[in-house]
PDB file of C-alpha atoms in Angstrom:
ATOM      1  CA  MET A 932       0.998   8.663   4.770  1.00 57.00           C
ATOM      2  CA  PRO A 933       2.626   6.600   2.053  1.00 81.00           C
ATOM      3  CA  VAL A 934       1.432   8.736  -0.871  1.00 90.00           C
ATOM      4  CA  ARG A 935       2.691  11.958   0.701  1.00 94.00           C
ATOM      5  CA  HIS A 936       6.064  10.488   1.535  1.00 94.00           C
ATOM      6  CA  GLY A 937       6.253   8.514  -1.703  1.00 92.00           C
ATOM      7  CA  LEU A 938       5.849  11.707  -3.722  1.00 94.00           C
ATOM      8  CA  LEU A 939       8.480  13.448  -1.597  1.00 95.00           C
ATOM      9  CA  ALA A 940      10.865  10.526  -2.136  1.00 94.00           C
ATOM     10  CA  LEU A 941      10.371  10.757  -5.901  1.00 93.00           C
ATOM     11  CA  LEU A 942      10.842  14.524  -5.856  1.00 95.00           C
ATOM     12  CA  SER A 943      14.056  14.116  -3.874  1.00 94.00           C
ATOM     13  CA  THR A 944      15.673  12.801  -7.056  1.00 93.00           C
ATOM     14  CA  GLY A 945      14.562  15.761  -9.168  1.00 94.00           C
ATOM     15  CA  PRO A 946      11.657  18.016 -10.190  1.00 95.00           C
ATOM     16  CA  ARG A 947       8.560  16.443 -11.740  1.00 95.00           C
ATOM     17  CA  HIS A 948       5.009  17.311 -12.642  1.00 95.00           C
ATOM     18  CA  GLY A 949       2.015  15.452 -11.249  1.00 95.00           C
ATOM     19  CA  TYR A 950       1.566  13.011 -14.116  1.00 94.00           C
ATOM     20  CA  GLN A 951       5.229  11.962 -13.932  1.00 94.00           C
ATOM     21  CA  LEU A 952       4.873  11.440 -10.185  1.00 95.00           C
ATOM     22  CA  ARG A 953       1.788   9.280 -10.683  1.00 95.00           C
ATOM     23  CA  ILE A 954       3.500   7.122 -13.327  1.00 92.00           C
ATOM     24  CA  GLU A 955       6.688   6.711 -11.287  1.00 89.00           C
ATOM     25  CA  PHE A 956       4.808   5.973  -8.035  1.00 89.00           C
ATOM     26  CA  GLU A 957       2.806   3.241  -9.758  1.00 86.00           C
ATOM     27  CA  ALA A 958       5.899   1.845 -11.477  1.00 82.00           C
ATOM     28  CA  SER A 959       7.799   1.755  -8.182  1.00 81.00           C
ATOM     29  CA  THR A 960       4.995  -0.144  -6.469  1.00 77.00           C
ATOM     30  CA  GLY A 961       4.403  -2.515  -9.364  1.00 68.00           C
ATOM     31  CA  ALA A 962       1.056  -0.810 -10.060  1.00 68.00           C
ATOM     32  CA  THR A 963      -0.338  -2.502  -6.966  1.00 72.00           C
ATOM     33  CA  TRP A 964      -1.390   0.853  -5.514  1.00 76.00           C
ATOM     34  CA  PRO A 965      -2.795   2.887  -8.395  1.00 82.00           C
ATOM     35  CA  LEU A 966      -3.038   6.617  -7.830  1.00 88.00           C
ATOM     36  CA  ASN A 967      -5.753   8.891  -9.099  1.00 92.00           C
ATOM     37  CA  ILE A 968      -4.192  11.972 -10.703  1.00 94.00           C
ATOM     38  CA  GLY A 969      -6.503  14.106  -8.552  1.00 94.00           C
ATOM     39  CA  GLN A 970      -5.004  12.485  -5.454  1.00 94.00           C
ATOM     40  CA  VAL A 971      -1.526  13.376  -6.690  1.00 96.00           C
ATOM     41  CA  TYR A 972      -2.399  17.042  -7.207  1.00 95.00           C
ATOM     42  CA  THR A 973      -4.310  17.259  -3.914  1.00 96.00           C
ATOM     43  CA  THR A 974      -1.287  15.807  -2.127  1.00 96.00           C
ATOM     44  CA  LEU A 975       1.043  18.200  -3.953  1.00 97.00           C
ATOM     45  CA  SER A 976      -1.141  21.129  -2.840  1.00 97.00           C
ATOM     46  CA  ARG A 977      -0.896  19.983   0.771  1.00 97.00           C
ATOM     47  CA  LEU A 978       2.857  19.466   0.467  1.00 97.00           C
ATOM     48  CA  GLU A 979       3.156  22.992  -0.942  1.00 97.00           C
ATOM     49  CA  ARG A 980       0.965  24.370   1.874  1.00 98.00           C
ATOM     50  CA  ASP A 981       3.237  22.634   4.395  1.00 98.00           C
ATOM     51  CA  GLY A 982       6.379  24.048   2.786  1.00 98.00           C
ATOM     52  CA  LEU A 983       7.697  20.669   1.679  1.00 98.00           C
ATOM     53  CA  VAL A 984       7.530  21.324  -2.077  1.00 98.00           C
ATOM     54  CA  LYS A 985       7.368  24.397  -4.236  1.00 97.00           C
ATOM     55  CA  PRO A 986       6.070  24.871  -7.751  1.00 96.00           C
ATOM     56  CA  GLY A 987       8.584  25.671 -10.427  1.00 92.00           C
ATOM     57  CA  GLU A 988       8.258  26.579 -14.058  1.00 89.00           C
ATOM     58  CA  SER A 989       5.634  25.013 -16.275  1.00 88.00           C
ATOM     59  CA  ASP A 990       6.806  22.550 -18.884  1.00 83.00           C
ATOM     60  CA  GLU A 991       6.139  22.921 -22.624  1.00 86.00           C
ATOM     61  CA  GLN A 992       2.642  21.487 -22.147  1.00 90.00           C
ATOM     62  CA  GLY A 993       1.763  23.904 -19.346  1.00 90.00           C
ATOM     63  CA  ARG A 994       2.124  21.409 -16.504  1.00 91.00           C
ATOM     64  CA  VAL A 995       3.591  22.787 -13.290  1.00 94.00           C
ATOM     65  CA  VAL A 996       6.819  21.117 -12.265  1.00 96.00           C
ATOM     66  CA  TYR A 997       7.293  20.678  -8.500  1.00 97.00           C
ATOM     67  CA  MET A 998      10.554  20.683  -6.566  1.00 97.00           C
ATOM     68  CA  ILE A 999      11.265  19.445  -3.071  1.00 97.00           C
ATOM     69  CA  THR A1000      12.321  22.059  -0.491  1.00 98.00           C
ATOM     70  CA  GLU A1001      14.947  21.632   2.214  1.00 98.00           C
ATOM     71  CA  ALA A1002      12.112  21.019   4.696  1.00 98.00           C
ATOM     72  CA  GLY A1003      10.812  18.365   2.298  1.00 96.00           C
ATOM     73  CA  ARG A1004      14.224  16.690   2.197  1.00 95.00           C
ATOM     74  CA  GLU A1005      14.327  16.673   5.998  1.00 96.00           C
ATOM     75  CA  GLU A1006      10.813  15.176   6.155  1.00 94.00           C
ATOM     76  CA  THR A1007      11.797  12.480   3.640  1.00 93.00           C
ATOM     77  CA  ALA A1008      14.942  11.621   5.602  1.00 94.00           C
ATOM     78  CA  ARG A1009      12.872  11.454   8.819  1.00 92.00           C
ATOM     79  CA  TRP A1010      10.360   9.134   7.107  1.00 92.00           C
ATOM     80  CA  PHE A1011      13.075   6.785   5.838  1.00 92.00           C
ATOM     81  CA  SER A1012      14.777   6.701   9.247  1.00 90.00           C
ATOM     82  CA  THR A1013      11.608   6.039  11.273  1.00 88.00           C
ATOM     83  CA  PRO A1014      10.436   2.413  11.515  1.00 81.00           C
ATOM     84  CA  VAL A1015       6.791   1.688  10.753  1.00 78.00           C
ATOM     85  CA  VAL A1016       5.116   0.454  13.910  1.00 76.00           C
ATOM     86  CA  HIS A1017       2.137  -1.847  13.857  1.00 70.00           C
ATOM     87  CA  SER A1018      -0.133   0.733  15.501  1.00 68.00           C
ATOM     88  CA  ASP A1019       0.494   3.088  12.558  1.00 62.00           C
ATOM     89  CA  ARG A1020      -1.112   0.633  10.150  1.00 62.00           C
ATOM     90  CA  PRO A1021      -4.829   0.636   9.431  1.00 71.00           C
ATOM     91  CA  ARG A1022      -7.121  -1.786  11.198  1.00 75.00           C
ATOM     92  CA  ASP A1023      -7.246  -5.242   9.686  1.00 82.00           C
ATOM     93  CA  GLU A1024     -10.751  -5.729   8.315  1.00 85.00           C
ATOM     94  CA  LEU A1025     -10.392  -9.511   8.158  1.00 90.00           C
ATOM     95  CA  VAL A1026      -9.455  -9.764  11.839  1.00 89.00           C
ATOM     96  CA  ILE A1027     -12.411  -7.574  12.764  1.00 84.00           C
ATOM     97  CA  LYS A1028     -14.764  -9.584  10.513  1.00 89.00           C
ATOM     98  CA  LEU A1029     -13.775 -12.916  12.042  1.00 89.00           C
ATOM     99  CA  ALA A1030     -13.936 -11.584  15.601  1.00 87.00           C
ATOM    100  CA  MET A1031     -17.435 -10.222  14.936  1.00 87.00           C
ATOM    101  CA  ALA A1032     -18.502 -13.465  13.238  1.00 87.00           C
ATOM    102  CA  VAL A1033     -17.455 -15.439  16.332  1.00 87.00           C
ATOM    103  CA  ALA A1034     -19.169 -12.950  18.643  1.00 85.00           C
ATOM    104  CA  ALA A1035     -22.372 -12.964  16.569  1.00 86.00           C
ATOM    105  CA  ARG A1036     -22.824 -16.704  17.187  1.00 76.00           C
ATOM    106  CA  ASN A1037     -25.343 -16.958  14.357  1.00 87.00           C
ATOM    107  CA  VAL A1038     -22.686 -16.801  11.631  1.00 90.00           C
ATOM    108  CA  ASP A1039     -21.059 -19.845  10.076  1.00 92.00           C
ATOM    109  CA  VAL A1040     -17.479 -18.822  10.901  1.00 92.00           C
ATOM    110  CA  ALA A1041     -16.060 -21.856   9.090  1.00 93.00           C
ATOM    111  CA  GLU A1042     -17.774 -20.640   5.908  1.00 94.00           C
ATOM    112  CA  VAL A1043     -16.386 -17.119   6.379  1.00 95.00           C
ATOM    113  CA  ILE A1044     -12.904 -18.622   6.749  1.00 95.00           C
ATOM    114  CA  HIS A1045     -13.416 -20.886   3.726  1.00 95.00           C
ATOM    115  CA  ARG A1046     -14.493 -17.986   1.501  1.00 96.00           C
ATOM    116  CA  GLN A1047     -11.552 -15.905   2.668  1.00 96.00           C
ATOM    117  CA  ARG A1048      -9.115 -18.755   2.117  1.00 96.00           C
ATOM    118  CA  THR A1049     -10.414 -19.192  -1.442  1.00 96.00           C
ATOM    119  CA  ALA A1050     -10.069 -15.472  -2.160  1.00 96.00           C
ATOM    120  CA  THR A1051      -6.606 -15.341  -0.615  1.00 96.00           C
ATOM    121  CA  MET A1052      -5.445 -18.347  -2.653  1.00 96.00           C
ATOM    122  CA  ARG A1053      -6.748 -16.705  -5.813  1.00 96.00           C
ATOM    123  CA  ALA A1054      -4.895 -13.489  -4.930  1.00 94.00           C
ATOM    124  CA  LEU A1055      -1.733 -15.468  -4.152  1.00 95.00           C
ATOM    125  CA  GLN A1056      -1.888 -17.165  -7.546  1.00 95.00           C
ATOM    126  CA  GLN A1057      -2.369 -13.808  -9.294  1.00 93.00           C
ATOM    127  CA  LEU A1058       0.518 -12.250  -7.385  1.00 92.00           C
ATOM    128  CA  THR A1059       2.780 -15.191  -8.222  1.00 91.00           C
ATOM    129  CA  MET A1060       1.897 -14.867 -11.922  1.00 90.00           C
ATOM    130  CA  ALA A1061       2.489 -11.107 -11.760  1.00 86.00           C
ATOM    131  CA  LYS A1062       5.889 -11.697 -10.194  1.00 86.00           C
ATOM    132  CA  ARG A1063       6.839 -14.134 -12.965  1.00 86.00           C
ATOM    133  CA  ALA A1064       5.706 -11.649 -15.611  1.00 83.00           C
ATOM    134  CA  ALA A1065       7.298  -8.615 -13.953  1.00 75.00           C
ATOM    135  CA  THR A1066       9.940  -6.887 -15.979  1.00 74.00           C
ATOM    136  CA  ALA A1067      10.554  -3.944 -13.668  1.00 65.00           C
ATOM    137  CA  GLY A1068      13.397  -3.722 -11.216  1.00 78.00           C
ATOM    138  CA  ALA A1069      13.909  -4.406  -7.567  1.00 84.00           C
ATOM    139  CA  ALA A1070      11.241  -1.968  -6.305  1.00 84.00           C
ATOM    140  CA  GLN A1071       8.424  -3.805  -8.076  1.00 84.00           C
ATOM    141  CA  ARG A1072       9.790  -7.185  -7.018  1.00 86.00           C
ATOM    142  CA  LEU A1073       9.976  -6.115  -3.374  1.00 89.00           C
ATOM    143  CA  VAL A1074       6.368  -4.913  -3.451  1.00 89.00           C
ATOM    144  CA  LEU A1075       5.139  -8.139  -5.042  1.00 90.00           C
ATOM    145  CA  ASP A1076       7.213 -10.242  -2.619  1.00 93.00           C
ATOM    146  CA  SER A1077       5.704  -8.356   0.316  1.00 93.00           C
ATOM    147  CA  MET A1078       2.191  -8.954  -0.960  1.00 93.00           C
ATOM    148  CA  ILE A1079       2.928 -12.646  -1.529  1.00 95.00           C
ATOM    149  CA  PHE A1080       4.361 -13.012   1.993  1.00 96.00           C
ATOM    150  CA  GLN A1081       1.298 -11.253   3.438  1.00 94.00           C
ATOM    151  CA  ALA A1082      -1.055 -13.583   1.555  1.00 95.00           C
ATOM    152  CA  GLU A1083       0.922 -16.614   2.744  1.00 97.00           C
ATOM    153  CA  ALA A1084       0.794 -15.313   6.328  1.00 96.00           C
ATOM    154  CA  GLU A1085      -2.960 -14.790   5.986  1.00 95.00           C
ATOM    155  CA  GLN A1086      -3.339 -18.418   4.891  1.00 96.00           C
ATOM    156  CA  ARG A1087      -1.383 -19.588   7.957  1.00 97.00           C
ATOM    157  CA  TRP A1088      -3.487 -17.347  10.196  1.00 96.00           C
ATOM    158  CA  LEU A1089      -6.692 -18.766   8.712  1.00 96.00           C
ATOM    159  CA  ASP A1090      -5.372 -22.261   9.471  1.00 96.00           C
ATOM    160  CA  HIS A1091      -4.763 -21.122  13.042  1.00 96.00           C
ATOM    161  CA  CYS A1092      -8.284 -19.684  13.288  1.00 95.00           C
ATOM    162  CA  GLU A1093      -9.761 -23.002  12.216  1.00 95.00           C
ATOM    163  CA  ALA A1094      -7.665 -24.861  14.802  1.00 95.00           C
ATOM    164  CA  VAL A1095      -8.688 -22.490  17.602  1.00 94.00           C
ATOM    165  CA  LEU A1096     -12.360 -22.746  16.671  1.00 91.00           C
ATOM    166  CA  GLU A1097     -12.078 -26.537  16.524  1.00 92.00           C
ATOM    167  CA  GLU A1098     -10.608 -26.548  20.062  1.00 92.00           C
ATOM    168  CA  GLU A1099     -13.548 -24.442  21.265  1.00 85.00           C
ATOM    169  CA  ARG A1100     -16.117 -26.986  20.053  1.00 79.00           C
TER     170      ARG A1100
END
């Protein structure tokens, strides 16, 4: 639940209204995971329901400012102290696609790999340019570095897939 915990982490440094949370979340992640303002307020409602945040006074523009509760601080500390395990991550669509392409037997798997490699290279180039142009701090750089490393790992995995399929021929 990265949005839920991300908002709690931001609130742990001080009260904010939804728009501020959206802007700071996007800035912290290098705008790689844009948030819909509706998603922010829906998440805040759930956090309030769960006793992790509470609404405070409205600001001069009538926006409700939210504050983290003690239970919210405990939840944030638990999140930061708990490693992310692979089974907690969503299924990898590319892995599923290639496995199904091989199983289907009537799909040109080499073409599927080629198209993915091209798309991944394009994404890698865009991420590298974004990293060069980035002016934000360490948080944005870490996010971009992670995405670059993931794209590089995907390229290596695609190479491996080609080698395995070549062995099977």
